[in-house]
Short mmCIF file of C-alpha atoms in Angstrom, two decimals:
data_model
loop_
_atom_site.label_atom_id
_atom_site.label_comp_id
_atom_site.label_asym_id
_atom_site.label_seq_id
_atom_site.Cartn_x
_atom_site.Cartn_y
_atom_site.Cartn_z
CA UNK A 29 0.00 0.00 0.00
CA UNK A 30 1.81 3.15 -1.16
CA UNK A 31 2.26 6.06 1.25
CA UNK A 32 4.67 8.95 1.89
CA UNK A 33 5.12 9.63 -1.85
CA UNK A 34 1.54 10.01 -3.04
CA UNK A 35 0.57 13.17 -4.91
CA UNK A 36 -2.84 14.52 -3.93
CA UNK A 37 -4.08 18.08 -4.32
CA UNK A 38 -7.05 19.03 -2.13
CA UNK A 39 -9.19 21.70 -3.74
CA UNK A 40 -10.68 22.93 -0.45
CA UNK A 41 -9.84 23.16 3.22
CA UNK A 42 -12.29 21.39 5.52
CA UNK A 43 -13.72 24.76 6.51
CA UNK A 44 -14.12 25.60 2.82
CA UNK A 45 -15.88 22.28 2.23
CA UNK A 46 -18.41 23.02 4.96
CA UNK A 47 -19.03 26.48 3.50
CA UNK A 48 -19.62 24.92 0.08
CA UNK A 49 -22.07 22.40 1.57
CA UNK A 50 -24.02 25.19 3.27
CA UNK A 51 -24.13 27.16 0.03
CA UNK A 52 -25.44 24.11 -1.86
CA UNK A 53 -28.14 23.50 0.77
CA UNK A 54 -29.25 27.12 0.65
CA UNK A 55 -29.75 26.91 -3.13
CA UNK A 56 -31.26 23.40 -3.12
CA UNK A 57 -33.95 24.19 -0.57
CA UNK A 58 -35.37 21.91 2.15
CA UNK A 59 -33.97 18.34 2.45
CA UNK A 60 -36.07 15.30 1.51
CA UNK A 61 -38.85 14.59 4.02
CA UNK A 62 -37.73 10.97 4.47
CA UNK A 63 -34.34 12.19 5.74
CA UNK A 64 -32.38 10.37 3.03
CA UNK A 65 -28.96 11.84 2.22
CA UNK A 66 -28.80 14.39 -0.57
CA UNK A 67 -25.55 14.40 -2.51
CA UNK A 68 -23.99 17.79 -3.08
CA UNK A 69 -20.90 19.10 -4.87
CA UNK A 70 -17.85 16.93 -5.53
CA UNK A 71 -14.77 17.89 -3.50
CA UNK A 72 -11.24 16.74 -2.83
CA UNK A 73 -10.11 17.20 0.79
CA UNK A 74 -7.26 15.97 2.98
CA UNK A 75 -6.59 15.70 6.69
CA UNK A 76 -5.42 13.59 9.60
CA UNK A 77 -7.63 10.76 10.86
CA UNK A 78 -8.58 11.58 14.45
CA UNK A 79 -11.50 9.18 14.98
CA UNK A 80 -12.65 5.87 13.46
CA UNK A 81 -16.06 4.20 13.96
CA UNK A 82 -16.48 0.99 11.92
CA UNK A 83 -19.97 -0.51 11.58
CA UNK A 84 -20.07 -3.50 9.22
CA UNK A 85 -19.89 -2.26 5.65
CA UNK A 86 -19.72 1.39 6.76
CA UNK A 87 -16.92 3.29 8.48
CA UNK A 88 -17.28 6.81 9.80
CA UNK A 89 -14.01 8.69 10.24
CA UNK A 90 -13.25 12.22 11.37
CA UNK A 91 -10.38 13.99 9.70
CA UNK A 92 -8.89 17.27 10.85
CA UNK A 93 -6.86 20.03 9.23
CA UNK A 94 -5.58 23.34 10.59
CA UNK A 95 -8.98 24.84 11.25
CA UNK A 96 -11.75 22.23 11.36
CA UNK A 97 -12.83 18.63 11.75
CA UNK A 98 -15.07 16.92 9.12
CA UNK A 99 -16.63 13.47 8.89
CA UNK A 100 -15.87 10.95 6.13
CA UNK A 101 -18.63 8.50 5.22
CA UNK A 102 -16.91 5.40 3.87
CA UNK A 103 -19.20 2.70 2.36
CA UNK A 104 -18.21 -0.74 1.14
CA UNK A 105 -20.73 -0.65 -1.74
CA UNK A 106 -19.46 2.73 -2.98
CA UNK A 107 -15.69 2.27 -2.88
CA UNK A 108 -13.53 0.05 -5.06
CA UNK A 109 -12.11 -3.12 -3.46
CA UNK A 110 -8.67 -1.47 -3.39
CA UNK A 111 -10.04 1.60 -1.62
CA UNK A 112 -11.95 -0.52 0.88
CA UNK A 113 -8.73 -2.36 1.71
CA UNK A 114 -7.23 1.05 2.47
CA UNK A 115 -10.17 1.77 4.78
CA UNK A 116 -9.60 -1.51 6.63
CA UNK A 117 -5.99 -0.57 7.26
CA UNK A 118 -6.64 2.96 8.50
CA UNK A 119 -5.16 3.93 11.86
CA UNK A 120 -5.58 7.02 13.98
CA UNK A 121 -3.03 9.62 12.91
CA UNK A 122 -2.90 8.60 9.24
CA UNK A 123 -3.12 11.47 6.76
CA UNK A 124 -5.55 10.71 3.94
CA UNK A 125 -6.86 12.27 0.75
CA UNK A 126 -10.53 11.83 -0.14
CA UNK A 127 -12.65 12.57 -3.20
CA UNK A 128 -16.39 12.39 -2.94
CA UNK A 129 -19.69 14.26 -2.56
CA UNK A 130 -20.65 16.61 0.23
CA UNK A 131 -23.75 15.54 2.13
CA UNK A 132 -25.26 15.15 5.58
CA UNK A 133 -26.08 11.95 7.42
CA UNK A 134 -29.58 11.30 8.74
CA UNK A 135 -28.44 12.87 12.00
CA UNK A 136 -27.40 16.03 10.16
CA UNK A 137 -23.63 15.53 10.41
CA UNK A 138 -21.74 17.31 7.56
CA UNK A 139 -19.84 14.58 5.70
CA UNK A 140 -17.95 13.64 2.57
CA UNK A 141 -19.51 10.57 0.97
CA UNK A 142 -16.29 9.07 -0.32
CA UNK A 143 -15.74 7.77 -3.86
CA UNK A 144 -11.96 7.51 -3.54
CA UNK A 145 -9.61 7.25 -0.55
CA UNK A 146 -5.82 7.26 -0.53
CA UNK A 147 -3.35 7.17 2.35
CA UNK A 148 -0.88 10.01 1.96
CA UNK A 149 1.13 9.38 5.14
CA UNK A 150 1.05 6.34 7.43
CA UNK A 151 1.43 7.36 11.08
CA UNK A 152 3.86 5.06 12.91
CA UNK A 153 2.97 6.61 16.26
CA UNK A 154 -0.61 7.25 17.42
CA UNK A 155 -1.84 10.79 18.12
CA UNK A 156 -2.71 11.79 21.70
CA UNK A 157 -5.84 10.14 23.07
CA UNK A 158 -8.94 11.89 21.76
CA UNK A 159 -10.97 12.76 24.85
CA UNK A 160 -8.28 13.61 27.39
CA UNK A 161 -5.66 14.88 24.96
CA UNK A 162 -2.10 15.57 25.97
CA UNK A 163 -2.11 16.35 29.69
CA UNK A 164 1.57 16.33 30.66
CA UNK A 165 2.72 19.96 30.54
CA UNK A 166 6.39 19.09 30.03
CA UNK A 167 5.55 16.95 26.99
CA UNK A 168 3.28 19.67 25.60
CA UNK A 169 6.23 22.09 25.52
CA UNK A 170 8.87 19.61 24.34
CA UNK A 171 6.72 18.07 21.61
CA UNK A 172 4.59 20.98 20.57
CA UNK A 173 3.41 19.11 17.48
CA UNK A 174 1.56 16.67 19.78
CA UNK A 175 0.08 19.57 21.73
CA UNK A 176 -1.21 21.14 18.52
CA UNK A 177 -2.61 17.82 17.32
CA UNK A 178 -4.36 17.28 20.63
CA UNK A 179 -5.78 20.75 21.24
CA UNK A 180 -7.52 22.68 18.47
CA UNK A 181 -7.65 25.68 20.82
CA UNK A 182 -3.84 25.71 20.91
CA UNK A 183 -3.72 26.22 17.15
CA UNK A 184 -6.15 29.11 17.56
CA UNK A 185 -4.03 30.42 20.44
CA UNK A 186 -0.96 30.74 18.22
CA UNK A 187 -3.06 32.19 15.40
CA UNK A 188 -3.96 34.98 17.84
CA UNK A 189 -0.24 35.59 18.34
CA UNK A 190 0.13 36.11 14.59
CA UNK A 191 -2.82 38.53 14.62
CA UNK A 192 -1.19 40.52 17.43
CA UNK A 193 2.14 40.77 15.61
CA UNK A 194 0.35 41.87 12.42
CA UNK A 195 -1.46 44.51 14.43
CA UNK A 196 1.80 45.87 15.86
CA UNK A 197 3.20 46.20 12.35
CA UNK A 198 0.03 47.84 11.08
CA UNK A 199 0.06 50.39 13.92
CA UNK A 200 3.65 51.37 13.16
CA UNK A 201 3.22 51.32 9.39
CA UNK A 202 0.21 53.68 9.62
CA UNK A 203 2.42 56.14 11.49
CA UNK A 204 5.10 56.12 8.83
CA UNK A 205 7.65 53.89 10.54
CA UNK A 206 9.97 51.95 8.24
CA UNK A 207 10.58 48.29 9.10
CA UNK A 208 14.27 47.33 8.87
CA UNK A 209 16.55 44.40 9.72
CA UNK A 210 19.78 44.79 11.70
CA UNK A 211 22.55 42.31 12.61
CA UNK A 212 21.96 39.49 15.08
CA UNK A 213 25.66 38.66 15.30
CA UNK A 214 27.50 41.65 16.78
CA UNK A 215 31.10 42.39 17.85
CA UNK A 216 29.79 44.05 21.05
CA UNK A 217 26.50 43.11 22.70
CA UNK A 218 25.01 46.45 23.72
CA UNK A 219 21.75 48.32 24.11
CA UNK A 220 20.67 46.58 27.33
CA UNK A 221 22.03 45.34 30.64
CA UNK A 222 22.19 41.57 30.16
CA UNK A 223 24.67 38.75 29.59
CA UNK A 224 25.08 37.70 25.96
CA UNK A 225 25.60 34.37 24.26
CA UNK A 226 28.93 34.23 22.47
CA UNK A 227 30.18 32.24 19.52
CA UNK A 228 33.33 32.14 17.42
CA UNK A 229 33.69 33.40 13.87
CA UNK A 230 36.16 30.88 12.45
CA UNK A 231 37.03 32.75 9.26
CA UNK A 232 38.18 35.87 11.13
CA UNK A 233 39.35 34.14 14.34
CA UNK A 234 37.23 36.39 16.53
CA UNK A 235 34.41 36.09 19.02
CA UNK A 236 31.01 37.58 18.27
CA UNK A 237 27.79 37.82 20.29
CA UNK A 238 24.11 37.19 19.71
CA UNK A 239 22.39 40.54 20.17
CA UNK A 240 20.77 41.32 23.51
CA UNK A 241 18.89 44.32 22.08
CA UNK A 242 18.23 46.05 18.75
CA UNK A 243 18.69 49.61 19.97
CA UNK A 244 22.14 50.77 18.94
CA UNK A 245 21.87 49.82 15.27
CA UNK A 246 18.47 51.50 14.94
CA UNK A 247 19.95 54.68 16.42
CA UNK A 248 22.70 54.52 13.81
CA UNK A 249 19.92 54.66 11.21
CA UNK A 250 18.61 57.89 12.77
CA UNK A 251 22.12 59.29 12.36
CA UNK A 252 21.93 58.16 8.74
CA UNK A 253 18.83 60.27 8.11
CA UNK A 254 15.82 58.00 8.67
CA UNK A 255 12.98 59.65 10.60
CA UNK A 256 11.09 56.63 11.99
CA UNK A 257 12.37 53.03 12.05
CA UNK A 258 11.44 49.80 13.79
CA UNK A 259 12.34 46.13 13.92
CA UNK A 260 10.54 43.09 15.32
CA UNK A 261 13.11 40.39 15.86
CA UNK A 262 14.66 37.77 18.10
CA UNK A 263 17.07 38.82 20.82
CA UNK A 264 19.09 36.54 23.08
CA UNK A 265 20.02 36.85 26.75
CA UNK A 266 22.11 34.32 28.62
CA UNK A 267 19.84 33.99 31.62
CA UNK A 268 17.73 31.38 33.38
CA UNK A 269 14.28 30.08 32.61
CA UNK A 270 11.21 31.41 34.41
CA UNK A 271 7.50 32.01 33.70
CA UNK A 272 8.51 35.38 32.20
CA UNK A 273 11.92 34.61 30.74
CA UNK A 274 13.17 32.56 27.80
CA UNK A 275 16.77 32.92 26.59
CA UNK A 276 15.52 33.91 23.13
CA UNK A 277 12.47 36.09 22.75
CA UNK A 278 10.82 38.52 20.35
CA UNK A 279 11.31 42.24 20.84
CA UNK A 280 9.90 45.29 19.10
CA UNK A 281 12.10 48.36 19.09
CA UNK A 282 11.00 51.61 17.44
CA UNK A 283 12.73 55.00 17.19
CA UNK A 284 11.42 58.37 16.08
CA UNK A 285 13.64 61.37 15.35
CA UNK A 286 12.37 64.56 17.01
CA UNK A 287 10.19 62.52 19.34
CA UNK A 288 10.61 61.97 23.09
CA UNK A 289 9.24 59.76 25.83
CA UNK A 290 5.93 61.61 25.65
CA UNK A 291 5.39 60.70 22.00
CA UNK A 292 6.50 57.16 22.86
CA UNK A 293 3.77 56.95 25.52
CA UNK A 294 1.14 57.75 22.90
CA UNK A 295 2.65 55.18 20.52
CA UNK A 296 2.84 52.49 23.22
CA UNK A 297 -0.78 53.03 24.20
CA UNK A 298 -1.89 52.75 20.56
CA UNK A 299 0.11 49.53 20.06
CA UNK A 300 -1.46 47.87 23.13
CA UNK A 301 -5.02 49.00 22.36
CA UNK A 302 -4.79 47.99 18.68
CA UNK A 303 -3.30 44.61 19.63
CA UNK A 304 -6.12 43.98 22.13
CA UNK A 305 -8.68 44.69 19.43
CA UNK A 306 -6.85 42.36 17.04
CA UNK A 307 -6.74 39.58 19.65
CA UNK A 308 -10.49 39.87 20.12
CA UNK A 309 -12.50 39.68 23.34
CA UNK A 310 -11.48 37.38 26.14
CA UNK A 311 -13.90 34.88 27.75
CA UNK A 312 -15.91 36.29 30.62
CA UNK A 313 -16.85 33.57 33.14
CA UNK A 314 -20.48 33.28 34.14
CA UNK A 315 -22.29 30.98 36.52
CA UNK A 316 -23.28 27.85 34.64
CA UNK A 317 -20.96 28.40 31.68
CA UNK A 318 -18.98 31.08 29.90
CA UNK A 319 -19.98 34.08 27.87
CA UNK A 320 -17.91 36.47 25.82
CA UNK A 321 -17.44 40.08 26.83
CA UNK A 322 -17.73 41.99 23.57
CA UNK A 323 -15.31 44.75 24.64
CA UNK A 324 -11.74 43.54 23.92
CA UNK A 325 -10.34 46.25 26.22
CA UNK A 326 -12.28 44.89 29.22
CA UNK A 327 -10.29 41.71 29.61
CA UNK A 328 -9.44 39.14 32.24
CA UNK A 329 -6.01 37.91 33.28
CA UNK A 330 -5.47 35.14 35.80
CA UNK A 331 -9.15 35.25 36.75
CA UNK A 332 -9.03 38.98 37.53
CA UNK A 333 -10.51 41.90 35.61
CA UNK A 334 -8.11 44.03 33.56
CA UNK A 335 -9.05 47.37 31.99
CA UNK A 336 -7.01 48.40 28.92
CA UNK A 337 -9.18 51.41 28.14
CA UNK A 338 -7.06 54.49 27.34
CA UNK A 339 -5.75 56.81 28.60
CA UNK A 340 -3.47 54.73 30.78
CA UNK A 341 -2.49 55.93 34.25
CA UNK A 342 0.76 57.92 34.51
CA UNK A 343 2.85 58.25 37.69
CA UNK A 344 6.45 59.07 38.64
CA UNK A 345 8.50 56.31 40.23
CA UNK A 346 9.36 58.49 43.23
CA UNK A 347 5.67 59.22 43.88
CA UNK A 348 4.72 55.54 43.70
CA UNK A 349 7.53 54.64 46.14
CA UNK A 350 6.52 57.45 48.50
CA UNK A 351 2.90 56.29 48.43
CA UNK A 352 3.72 52.63 49.04
CA UNK A 353 6.82 52.76 51.24
CA UNK A 354 6.13 55.76 53.49
CA UNK A 355 9.20 57.89 52.74
CA UNK A 356 10.19 60.64 50.29
CA UNK A 357 12.76 59.23 47.84
CA UNK A 358 13.89 62.67 46.63
CA UNK A 359 14.54 63.77 50.21
CA UNK A 360 16.41 60.50 50.84
CA UNK A 361 18.58 61.16 47.80
CA UNK A 362 19.30 64.68 49.04
CA UNK A 363 20.14 63.45 52.55
CA UNK A 364 22.08 60.37 51.43
CA UNK A 365 19.77 58.03 53.38
CA UNK A 366 18.47 55.83 50.54
CA UNK A 367 20.39 52.78 51.76
CA UNK A 368 18.97 53.25 55.26
CA UNK A 369 15.43 53.31 53.86
CA UNK A 370 16.16 50.14 51.88
CA UNK A 371 17.32 48.32 54.99
CA UNK A 372 14.25 49.50 56.88
CA UNK A 373 12.14 47.91 54.15
CA UNK A 374 14.16 44.67 54.10
CA UNK A 375 15.64 45.38 50.67
CA UNK A 376 19.20 44.25 49.97
CA UNK A 377 20.46 46.15 46.90
CA UNK A 378 22.86 44.54 44.41
CA UNK A 379 26.59 44.93 45.08
CA UNK A 380 27.98 48.30 43.98
CA UNK A 381 24.57 49.94 43.57
CA UNK A 382 24.48 53.68 44.12
CA UNK A 383 21.48 55.61 45.44
CA UNK A 384 19.63 55.36 42.12
CA UNK A 385 20.16 51.61 41.94
CA UNK A 386 18.93 51.26 45.53
CA UNK A 387 15.79 53.27 44.69
CA UNK A 388 15.12 51.00 41.70
CA UNK A 389 15.47 47.91 43.89
CA UNK A 390 12.99 49.33 46.43
CA UNK A 391 10.52 50.07 43.63
CA UNK A 392 10.90 46.62 42.04
CA UNK A 393 10.48 44.76 45.33
CA UNK A 394 7.69 46.79 46.90
CA UNK A 395 5.79 48.64 44.16
CA UNK A 396 5.95 47.10 40.70
CA UNK A 397 3.94 43.96 41.48
CA UNK A 398 1.08 46.08 42.90
CA UNK A 399 0.40 47.86 39.57
CA UNK A 400 -2.39 45.90 37.86
CA UNK A 401 -4.10 48.08 35.25
CA UNK A 402 -1.74 49.75 32.74
CA UNK A 403 0.52 52.32 34.40
CA UNK A 404 3.28 54.39 32.81
CA UNK A 405 5.98 54.64 35.50
CA UNK A 406 8.05 57.76 34.72
CA UNK A 407 11.51 59.14 35.42
CA UNK A 408 13.91 56.34 36.30
CA UNK A 409 17.24 57.14 37.99
CA UNK A 410 20.00 58.03 35.53
CA UNK A 411 22.29 55.52 37.26
CA UNK A 412 20.20 52.63 35.91
CA UNK A 413 19.34 54.23 32.54
CA UNK A 414 22.64 54.60 30.64
CA UNK A 415 21.00 55.30 27.26
CA UNK A 416 18.28 57.75 28.37
CA UNK A 417 18.40 61.57 28.36
CA UNK A 418 18.64 63.23 31.77
CA UNK A 419 15.83 65.45 33.03
CA UNK A 420 16.85 69.10 32.78
CA UNK A 421 15.21 69.93 36.12
CA UNK A 422 16.93 67.09 38.04
CA UNK A 423 19.74 65.24 36.23
CA UNK A 424 19.62 62.41 38.79
CA UNK A 425 16.58 61.19 36.83
CA UNK A 426 15.98 60.47 33.17
CA UNK A 427 13.12 60.90 30.74
CA UNK A 428 12.31 57.20 30.78
CA UNK A 429 9.19 55.19 31.41
CA UNK A 430 8.20 51.57 31.74
CA UNK A 431 4.64 50.43 31.07
CA UNK A 432 3.61 48.06 33.85
CA UNK A 433 0.56 45.82 33.40
CA UNK A 434 -0.51 43.02 35.79
CA UNK A 435 2.59 43.76 37.85
CA UNK A 436 5.00 43.17 34.97
CA UNK A 437 7.07 45.33 32.66
CA UNK A 438 5.54 45.33 29.18
CA UNK A 439 7.38 48.24 27.53
CA UNK A 440 10.41 50.43 28.16
CA UNK A 441 11.04 53.79 26.49
CA UNK A 442 13.15 56.93 26.77
CA UNK A 443 13.93 60.29 25.38
CA UNK A 444 17.14 59.02 23.83
CA UNK A 445 20.51 60.26 24.98
CA UNK A 446 22.21 61.91 21.99
CA UNK A 447 24.99 63.78 23.82
CA UNK A 448 28.15 61.83 22.87
CA UNK A 449 30.16 63.23 25.81
CA UNK A 450 27.55 62.23 28.38
CA UNK A 451 27.09 58.88 26.60
CA UNK A 452 30.82 58.15 26.83
CA UNK A 453 30.81 58.96 30.56
CA UNK A 454 27.90 56.59 31.15
CA UNK A 455 29.46 53.81 29.10
CA UNK A 456 32.68 54.21 31.11
CA UNK A 457 30.69 54.03 34.35
CA UNK A 458 29.08 50.82 33.08
CA UNK A 459 32.54 49.48 32.25
CA UNK A 460 33.68 50.18 35.82
CA UNK A 461 30.69 48.26 37.16
CA UNK A 462 31.51 45.39 34.85
CA UNK A 463 35.13 45.34 36.04
CA UNK A 464 33.81 45.24 39.61
CA UNK A 465 31.85 42.06 38.84
CA UNK A 466 28.53 43.21 37.35
CA UNK A 467 28.45 41.00 34.24
CA UNK A 468 25.15 42.55 33.10
CA UNK A 469 26.72 46.01 32.75
CA UNK A 470 27.25 47.34 29.24
CA UNK A 471 30.52 47.66 27.34
CA UNK A 472 31.93 50.78 25.74
CA UNK A 473 30.82 50.72 22.09
CA UNK A 474 33.29 52.98 20.29
CA UNK A 475 31.61 52.51 16.91
CA UNK A 476 28.27 53.70 18.30
CA UNK A 477 29.96 56.66 20.02
CA UNK A 478 31.57 57.60 16.71
CA UNK A 479 28.14 57.46 15.06
CA UNK A 480 26.46 59.83 17.52
CA UNK A 481 29.47 62.13 17.41
CA UNK A 482 28.42 62.61 13.78
CA UNK A 483 25.14 63.94 15.17
CA UNK A 484 22.03 62.01 16.18
CA UNK A 485 18.80 64.03 16.22
CA UNK A 486 16.80 64.19 19.44
CA UNK A 487 14.60 61.11 19.46
CA UNK A 488 12.23 58.90 21.35
CA UNK A 489 12.78 55.15 21.52
CA UNK A 490 10.56 52.26 22.57
CA UNK A 491 10.96 48.56 23.30
CA UNK A 492 8.00 46.19 23.72
CA UNK A 493 8.30 42.53 24.65
CA UNK A 494 6.09 40.84 22.05
CA UNK A 495 5.89 37.58 24.00
CA UNK A 496 4.71 39.40 27.12
CA UNK A 497 2.13 41.31 25.08
CA UNK A 498 0.81 38.00 23.73
CA UNK A 499 0.80 36.52 27.26
CA UNK A 500 -1.28 39.48 28.43
CA UNK A 501 -3.82 39.26 25.61
CA UNK A 502 -4.21 35.46 25.68
CA UNK A 503 -4.35 35.14 29.49
CA UNK A 504 -1.22 32.95 29.47
CA UNK A 505 0.54 32.51 32.83
CA UNK A 506 3.92 31.56 31.38
CA UNK A 507 5.99 32.61 28.38
CA UNK A 508 6.20 28.96 27.31
CA UNK A 509 2.49 29.10 26.49
CA UNK A 510 3.08 31.72 23.77
CA UNK A 511 6.27 30.29 22.21
CA UNK A 512 5.76 27.46 19.77
CA UNK A 513 9.09 25.93 20.72
CA UNK A 514 10.31 27.27 24.08
CA UNK A 515 13.77 26.51 25.38
CA UNK A 516 13.76 23.49 27.71
CA UNK A 517 16.29 21.96 30.03
CA UNK A 518 18.12 19.08 28.30
CA UNK A 519 16.71 15.60 28.79
CA UNK A 520 18.84 12.51 29.27
CA UNK A 521 17.59 9.52 27.30
CA UNK A 522 17.59 5.87 28.34
CA UNK A 523 20.96 5.32 26.70
CA UNK A 524 22.47 8.39 28.37
CA UNK A 525 22.32 10.69 25.36
CA UNK A 526 21.26 14.33 25.85
CA UNK A 527 18.39 15.68 23.74
#
């Protein structure tokens, strides 16, 4: 029985076949009163066998493709002996091609009354069990193909991710941003405070790094004369696994000449609102079942209501800390008592942190997780913002915000630092921290400094974690739920091999 090399061209998806059947029935009028099947248009369809129900000289089978499941009606007296032999040998998981007539059974089930059946692929392993599906979470992540076979809703889940990414592009394109591509392999990993992955370039006998951010190359394009640019791409950070972290993830970065962090707030809000509309409404639980809330901005996350209606709340970091932690951070900076306040609150700052770093640690440990509905947190300390422009009224702080939703950072943006002298000082300070043991601190990027010495226009810049945006809009508790193939810890097989 041939398989694996059979040519078969379906002329419709299963969803398209059902639409054609409904169109035929609408034109043909009421069905026969005796309930006998009425044969409709001829179709050629293909899919994976997910259910088999033999009954003497009749076999009912359900096949499934990307979007729908459809019944095959296989009859001994209608098929050739060769085709019936194929029917007898069918197993769950086989991929088949079928030609026949669209109809409905006496019970009203949409079906293809088969005239021809061919096995396109013989499955050597069975699919997950039909009713309970694939339950083991670890296996669902490691063998995503089984998860997708087992759960139709998972395929829809990842289709929503695609809709969200399309929406982000549409929002930027409508505003005149140009999508570009910049290098993933870089001689210096800059633009963020994180540890890079390194590899070796054999031809030039030199080490290079997988990028940890997209920022510095996009800023070079502003120097080159572009007004608005963006990139959606993979970045890589050599860090651990957690519900919010995967070593490779998808990041949007966008830059606008003559903008600032105020214009970036408006852009960020538009991106989130448009993406929520593209994702569609989220289920709204009701007693006795579930209903759908028709407003996609009135969502739920983790069983709790979430309001994405603009305008989003705006608050300075120092005000949020003062409100939550019962002290005035600006006064503590003036008096040099920030470390004392941290100890009072049980916060142990990272080694080498100055007053601004201590303030950030207090905020992250005591405030950030309390911010549920979207909040723009403004004016981060300059000590922890080496690429952001200082505030003119208090240079200890920068024109920077993070958008926090459900207690998590979703976006980060600044009025970009374009003063090459100040930028060099901050890079050198980062280098000193790195020499003191902070491996997340940034390196001095002489090529980037040379670029902005040529003259970079004042600009606003934005970074949005696409995976976290998808998590938010699909009510996913972990980043692994929104990555088709998340990074997993290596497994040791029975023979000792790692896979």
